[in-house]
Tab-separated table of C-alpha atoms in Angstrom:
chain	number	residue	atom	x	y	z
N	1	UNK	CA	20.022	6.129	-41.252
N	2	UNK	CA	21.993	4.460	-38.443
N	3	UNK	CA	19.740	5.811	-35.664
N	4	UNK	CA	16.115	5.389	-34.353
N	5	UNK	CA	13.377	7.621	-33.314
N	6	UNK	CA	11.360	7.386	-30.145
N	7	UNK	CA	7.573	8.793	-30.330
N	8	UNK	CA	5.781	9.045	-26.984
N	9	UNK	CA	2.001	9.285	-27.580
N	10	UNK	CA	0.168	10.388	-24.415
N	11	UNK	CA	-3.554	11.201	-23.735
N	12	UNK	CA	-4.414	10.433	-27.296
N	13	UNK	CA	-7.980	10.153	-28.797
N	14	UNK	CA	-8.481	6.475	-29.311
N	15	UNK	CA	-10.584	6.975	-32.493
N	16	UNK	CA	-7.573	8.781	-34.186
N	17	UNK	CA	-4.875	6.220	-33.165
N	18	UNK	CA	-5.438	3.479	-35.948
N	19	UNK	CA	-5.043	5.992	-38.822
N	20	UNK	CA	-1.907	7.469	-37.160
N	21	UNK	CA	-0.228	4.152	-36.483
N	22	UNK	CA	-0.954	3.149	-40.103
N	23	UNK	CA	0.655	6.234	-41.253
N	24	UNK	CA	3.941	5.421	-39.625
N	25	UNK	CA	4.038	1.943	-41.075
N	26	UNK	CA	2.266	-0.265	-38.493
N	27	UNK	CA	0.334	-3.165	-39.923
N	28	UNK	CA	-3.350	-3.725	-39.377
N	29	UNK	CA	-3.021	-6.569	-36.982
N	30	UNK	CA	-0.906	-4.744	-34.521
N	31	UNK	CA	-2.908	-1.599	-35.067
N	32	UNK	CA	-6.023	-3.450	-33.764
N	33	UNK	CA	-3.937	-4.824	-30.668
N	34	UNK	CA	-2.895	-1.200	-29.797
N	35	UNK	CA	-6.329	0.193	-30.302
N	36	UNK	CA	-7.487	-2.259	-27.555
N	37	UNK	CA	-4.924	-0.920	-25.014
N	38	UNK	CA	-6.117	-2.030	-21.665
N	39	UNK	CA	-2.900	-2.649	-19.688
N	40	UNK	CA	-2.961	-6.422	-20.352
N	41	UNK	CA	0.128	-8.601	-20.328
N	42	UNK	CA	0.859	-9.655	-23.936
N	43	UNK	CA	3.644	-9.783	-26.515
N	44	UNK	CA	2.926	-9.910	-30.275
N	45	UNK	CA	5.629	-10.126	-32.808
N	46	UNK	CA	5.769	-10.542	-36.598
N	47	UNK	CA	8.633	-9.968	-39.045
N	48	UNK	CA	8.464	-6.151	-39.146
N	49	UNK	CA	6.871	-5.059	-35.835
N	50	UNK	CA	6.867	-6.043	-32.163
N	51	UNK	CA	3.995	-5.047	-29.925
N	52	UNK	CA	4.050	-5.665	-26.109
N	53	UNK	CA	1.797	-4.296	-23.271
N	54	UNK	CA	1.939	-4.132	-19.531
N	55	UNK	CA	0.809	-1.954	-16.664
N	56	UNK	CA	3.205	0.745	-15.490
N	57	UNK	CA	3.417	3.034	-12.394
N	58	UNK	CA	1.815	6.627	-12.932
N	59	UNK	CA	3.125	9.878	-11.548
N	60	UNK	CA	1.282	9.456	-8.356
N	61	UNK	CA	3.652	6.579	-7.240
N	62	UNK	CA	2.716	2.877	-6.469
N	63	UNK	CA	-1.005	3.688	-6.145
N	64	UNK	CA	-1.757	4.117	-9.922
N	65	UNK	CA	-1.596	1.611	-12.767
N	66	UNK	CA	-1.282	3.030	-16.203
N	67	UNK	CA	-1.490	0.827	-19.152
N	68	UNK	CA	1.572	1.083	-21.370
N	69	UNK	CA	2.208	-0.274	-24.953
N	70	UNK	CA	5.329	-0.438	-27.113
N	71	UNK	CA	5.341	-0.707	-30.868
N	72	UNK	CA	8.716	-1.296	-32.342
N	73	UNK	CA	9.979	-1.674	-35.768
N	74	UNK	CA	13.466	-1.176	-37.145
N	75	UNK	CA	14.301	2.637	-36.652
N	76	UNK	CA	11.214	3.310	-34.685
N	77	UNK	CA	9.653	2.854	-31.149
N	78	UNK	CA	6.212	4.153	-30.245
N	79	UNK	CA	5.090	4.231	-26.636
N	80	UNK	CA	1.251	4.643	-26.011
N	81	UNK	CA	-0.396	5.667	-22.724
N	82	UNK	CA	-3.146	7.823	-21.630
N	83	UNK	CA	-1.714	9.105	-18.334
N	84	UNK	CA	1.806	10.417	-17.592
N	85	UNK	CA	4.493	7.775	-16.582
N	86	UNK	CA	7.302	8.972	-14.381
N	87	UNK	CA	9.718	6.103	-15.568
N	88	UNK	CA	9.402	7.385	-19.008
N	89	UNK	CA	9.719	11.083	-18.262
N	90	UNK	CA	12.892	10.434	-16.077
N	91	UNK	CA	14.335	8.207	-18.970
N	92	UNK	CA	13.710	11.008	-21.601
N	93	UNK	CA	15.453	13.574	-19.300
N	94	UNK	CA	18.432	11.359	-18.944
N	95	UNK	CA	18.696	10.678	-22.705
N	96	UNK	CA	18.293	14.366	-23.480
N	97	UNK	CA	21.039	15.079	-20.886
N	98	UNK	CA	23.746	12.710	-22.111
N	99	UNK	CA	22.388	10.984	-25.088
N	100	UNK	CA	24.045	7.827	-24.311
N	101	UNK	CA	22.703	4.513	-25.502
N	102	UNK	CA	24.412	1.099	-25.680
N	103	UNK	CA	23.595	1.106	-29.484
N	104	UNK	CA	21.748	3.192	-32.291
N	105	UNK	CA	19.192	0.643	-32.967
N	106	UNK	CA	15.568	0.148	-31.689
N	107	UNK	CA	16.403	-2.604	-29.254
N	108	UNK	CA	18.855	-0.422	-27.506
N	109	UNK	CA	16.286	2.387	-27.175
N	110	UNK	CA	13.701	-0.098	-25.833
N	111	UNK	CA	16.162	-1.523	-23.312
N	112	UNK	CA	16.824	1.875	-22.044
N	113	UNK	CA	13.088	2.598	-21.541
N	114	UNK	CA	12.609	-0.636	-19.705
N	115	UNK	CA	15.525	-0.093	-17.520
N	116	UNK	CA	14.126	3.348	-16.692
N	117	UNK	CA	10.724	1.866	-15.843
N	118	UNK	CA	12.316	-0.763	-13.592
N	119	UNK	CA	14.373	1.833	-11.948
N	120	UNK	CA	11.284	3.713	-11.180
N	121	UNK	CA	9.647	0.512	-9.610
N	122	UNK	CA	12.884	0.144	-7.389
N	123	UNK	CA	12.272	3.677	-6.194
N	124	UNK	CA	8.605	3.208	-5.429
N	125	UNK	CA	9.488	-0.095	-3.531
N	126	UNK	CA	12.245	1.650	-1.457
N	127	UNK	CA	9.826	4.447	-0.566
N	128	UNK	CA	7.232	2.011	0.542
N	129	UNK	CA	9.757	0.146	2.543
N	130	UNK	CA	11.067	3.230	4.186
N	131	UNK	CA	7.384	4.120	5.306
N	132	UNK	CA	6.756	0.719	6.528
N	133	UNK	CA	10.161	0.815	8.606
N	134	UNK	CA	9.187	4.179	9.954
N	135	UNK	CA	5.681	3.034	11.040
N	136	UNK	CA	7.252	0.007	12.625
N	137	UNK	CA	9.476	2.273	14.857
N	138	UNK	CA	6.455	4.355	15.746
N	139	UNK	CA	4.498	1.201	16.696
N	140	UNK	CA	7.380	0.354	18.899
N	141	UNK	CA	7.659	3.871	20.566
N	142	UNK	CA	4.009	4.777	20.649
N	143	UNK	CA	1.309	2.556	19.227
N	144	UNK	CA	-1.293	5.225	19.727
N	145	UNK	CA	0.207	7.301	17.050
N	146	UNK	CA	-0.139	4.579	14.368
N	147	UNK	CA	-3.033	5.423	11.890
N	148	UNK	CA	-4.990	2.569	10.459
N	149	UNK	CA	-5.678	4.574	7.307
N	150	UNK	CA	-1.863	4.728	6.655
N	151	UNK	CA	-1.481	1.042	6.943
N	152	UNK	CA	-4.463	0.464	4.567
N	153	UNK	CA	-2.755	2.983	2.048
N	154	UNK	CA	0.565	1.191	2.226
N	155	UNK	CA	-1.130	-2.180	1.773
N	156	UNK	CA	-2.927	-0.707	-1.422
N	157	UNK	CA	0.388	0.571	-2.699
N	158	UNK	CA	2.003	-2.756	-2.146
N	159	UNK	CA	-0.690	-4.629	-3.867
N	160	UNK	CA	-0.401	-2.377	-6.829
N	161	UNK	CA	3.262	-2.594	-7.082
N	162	UNK	CA	3.196	-6.318	-6.772
N	163	UNK	CA	0.615	-6.692	-9.500
N	164	UNK	CA	2.481	-4.211	-11.964
N	165	UNK	CA	5.892	-5.864	-11.413
N	166	UNK	CA	4.528	-9.321	-11.491
N	167	UNK	CA	3.099	-8.704	-14.888
N	168	UNK	CA	6.169	-7.015	-16.152
N	169	UNK	CA	8.304	-9.877	-15.378
N	170	UNK	CA	6.181	-12.102	-17.578
N	171	UNK	CA	6.587	-9.660	-20.425
N	172	UNK	CA	10.267	-9.264	-19.802
N	173	UNK	CA	10.678	-13.168	-19.964
N	174	UNK	CA	8.851	-13.287	-23.254
N	175	UNK	CA	10.807	-10.487	-24.737
N	176	UNK	CA	14.058	-12.279	-23.687
N	177	UNK	CA	13.072	-15.090	-26.046
N	178	UNK	CA	11.740	-13.031	-28.819
N	179	UNK	CA	14.192	-12.482	-31.734
N	180	UNK	CA	12.890	-10.560	-34.857
N	181	UNK	CA	14.254	-7.773	-37.065
N	182	UNK	CA	12.180	-5.352	-35.168
N	183	UNK	CA	13.320	-6.111	-31.654
N	184	UNK	CA	16.186	-8.367	-30.290
N	185	UNK	CA	16.985	-7.565	-26.589
N	186	UNK	CA	18.592	-10.943	-25.978
N	187	UNK	CA	21.836	-10.150	-23.964
N	188	UNK	CA	21.443	-6.373	-24.092
N	189	UNK	CA	23.059	-4.905	-20.831
N	190	UNK	CA	20.424	-2.528	-19.885
N	191	UNK	CA	17.604	-4.980	-20.683
N	192	UNK	CA	19.367	-7.443	-18.391
N	193	UNK	CA	19.425	-4.589	-15.752
N	194	UNK	CA	15.690	-4.131	-16.143
N	195	UNK	CA	15.048	-7.891	-15.590
N	196	UNK	CA	17.288	-7.869	-12.645
N	197	UNK	CA	15.563	-4.822	-11.062
N	198	UNK	CA	12.233	-6.273	-11.668
N	199	UNK	CA	13.060	-9.530	-9.971
N	200	UNK	CA	14.667	-7.604	-7.017
N	201	UNK	CA	11.417	-5.475	-6.632
N	202	UNK	CA	9.486	-8.682	-6.915
N	203	UNK	CA	11.396	-10.375	-4.029
N	204	UNK	CA	11.393	-7.306	-1.952
N	205	UNK	CA	7.689	-6.665	-2.137
N	206	UNK	CA	7.047	-10.259	-0.648
N	207	UNK	CA	9.312	-9.152	2.416
N	208	UNK	CA	7.684	-5.713	2.688
N	209	UNK	CA	4.225	-7.310	2.542
N	210	UNK	CA	5.235	-9.742	5.315
N	211	UNK	CA	6.481	-6.811	7.492
N	212	UNK	CA	3.311	-4.952	6.895
N	213	UNK	CA	1.141	-7.948	7.847
N	214	UNK	CA	3.061	-8.140	11.154
N	215	UNK	CA	2.526	-4.411	11.638
N	216	UNK	CA	-1.107	-4.952	11.040
N	217	UNK	CA	-1.153	-7.742	13.551
N	218	UNK	CA	0.376	-5.694	16.169
N	219	UNK	CA	-1.968	-2.797	15.531
N	220	UNK	CA	-4.849	-5.157	15.838
N	221	UNK	CA	-3.410	-6.549	19.063
N	222	UNK	CA	-2.795	-3.130	20.610
N	223	UNK	CA	-6.281	-2.027	19.702
N	224	UNK	CA	-7.595	-5.377	21.366
N	225	UNK	CA	-5.536	-4.347	24.501
N	226	UNK	CA	-7.013	-0.940	24.591
N	227	UNK	CA	-10.616	-2.509	24.264
N	228	UNK	CA	-9.803	-4.978	27.088
N	229	UNK	CA	-8.514	-2.164	29.233
N	230	UNK	CA	-11.507	-0.115	28.789
N	231	UNK	CA	-13.732	-3.097	29.684
N	232	UNK	CA	-11.691	-3.700	32.636
N	233	UNK	CA	-12.278	-0.118	33.925
N	234	UNK	CA	-15.964	-0.573	33.207
N	235	UNK	CA	-16.031	-3.896	35.184
N	236	UNK	CA	-14.334	-2.095	38.091
N	237	UNK	CA	-16.673	0.739	38.207
N	238	UNK	CA	-19.608	-1.554	37.953
N	239	UNK	CA	-18.270	-3.743	40.877
N	240	UNK	CA	-17.670	-0.490	42.929
N	241	UNK	CA	-21.108	0.713	42.474
N	242	UNK	CA	-22.996	-2.562	43.063
N	243	UNK	CA	-22.794	-2.549	46.978
N	244	UNK	CA	-23.516	1.310	46.972
N	245	UNK	CA	-26.470	0.603	44.896
N	246	UNK	CA	-27.657	-2.200	47.309
N	247	UNK	CA	-27.257	0.073	50.356
N	248	UNK	CA	-29.284	2.945	48.511
N	249	UNK	CA	-31.933	0.354	47.566
N	250	UNK	CA	-32.256	-0.824	51.120
N	251	UNK	CA	-32.791	2.633	52.545
N	252	UNK	CA	-35.136	3.535	49.564
N	253	UNK	CA	-37.708	1.061	50.883
N	254	UNK	CA	-40.963	2.396	52.411
N	255	UNK	CA	-41.018	0.353	55.625
N	256	UNK	CA	-42.557	2.281	58.740
N	257	UNK	CA	-40.216	0.765	61.250
N	258	UNK	CA	-36.438	1.289	60.141
N	259	UNK	CA	-34.448	2.008	63.323
N	260	UNK	CA	-31.646	3.930	61.463
N	261	UNK	CA	-34.194	6.550	60.247
N	262	UNK	CA	-34.706	7.774	63.818
N	263	UNK	CA	-30.812	7.974	64.426
N	264	UNK	CA	-29.731	11.649	63.961
N	265	UNK	CA	-26.467	10.904	62.276
N	266	UNK	CA	-27.577	7.945	60.351
N	267	UNK	CA	-27.428	9.813	57.034
N	268	UNK	CA	-23.906	11.116	57.305
N	269	UNK	CA	-22.791	7.688	58.598
N	270	UNK	CA	-24.435	5.954	55.616
N	271	UNK	CA	-22.570	8.353	53.257
N	272	UNK	CA	-19.278	7.894	54.972
N	273	UNK	CA	-19.731	4.197	54.795
N	274	UNK	CA	-20.502	4.170	51.206
N	275	UNK	CA	-17.647	6.367	50.495
N	276	UNK	CA	-15.191	4.235	52.398
N	277	UNK	CA	-16.439	0.953	50.897
N	278	UNK	CA	-16.172	2.387	47.283
N	279	UNK	CA	-12.584	3.577	48.041
N	280	UNK	CA	-11.707	0.260	49.626
N	281	UNK	CA	-12.815	-1.621	46.685
N	282	UNK	CA	-10.935	0.797	44.277
N	283	UNK	CA	-7.924	0.213	46.309
N	284	UNK	CA	-8.121	-3.512	46.188
N	285	UNK	CA	-8.787	-3.603	42.608
N	286	UNK	CA	-5.627	-1.145	41.901
N	287	UNK	CA	-3.500	-3.540	44.289
N	288	UNK	CA	-4.446	-6.485	41.923
N	289	UNK	CA	-3.402	-4.557	38.808
N	290	UNK	CA	-6.770	-3.993	37.121
N	291	UNK	CA	-5.749	-0.403	36.220
N	292	UNK	CA	-2.530	-1.353	34.709
């Protein structure tokens, strides 16, 4: 009496879930909703129980979405998920360490859990932002050190975090308007912190995505510059060898009367002329900046 319990159900067999939920006083309508856990965004409330569901971040960071559901009734909060969720684990460690809640009811416990999940999203966002800023620094110093795979990984992480936090904001807004004996978050301080953190992450993700788009554009431009430089080198080599090929073709013709063939030093002179011609063309192209 005067307190509430939190039961965290992880990696549960789906066929056993309905019977277990019924045994702890969850009605059949919400038992069916919980049994269809798919990470959708929804809030269902009746007089005794409030059910809501949204995707959360798994232990692997912002690259893994894990469906998470809450079943709340007076004195009891049940969380359901098939994979570990770092935000719940860190909140459990914090509560076990200091045991501090804003109240002894279910709403206070749920608010603390939501605040922990939002704090985990902030950490994931800050880690992504740090990696993007580091990659921008590398791009400025040495673009050849930037890996396209890393850019794609960060882009995937940002999209995942954006989807998770966007759906969570929808649920938090609906919970703010939900008033029932089972759950009344309203003006709870930790709930408001969870809403504020989620909105902060939502805004920050947009800025990070813009930064990453610029980084991707800079990487593509650098790759295009490298390709253009290589094509320029190939063009120079082709231009250098064209006159040499012409000379070799001329003296490869099988005419009977070619005066140079009877000259003793014609062969070394032809080689020297070809060498000087090639070096002269290379020097001319270099002076025009084709090798820069």
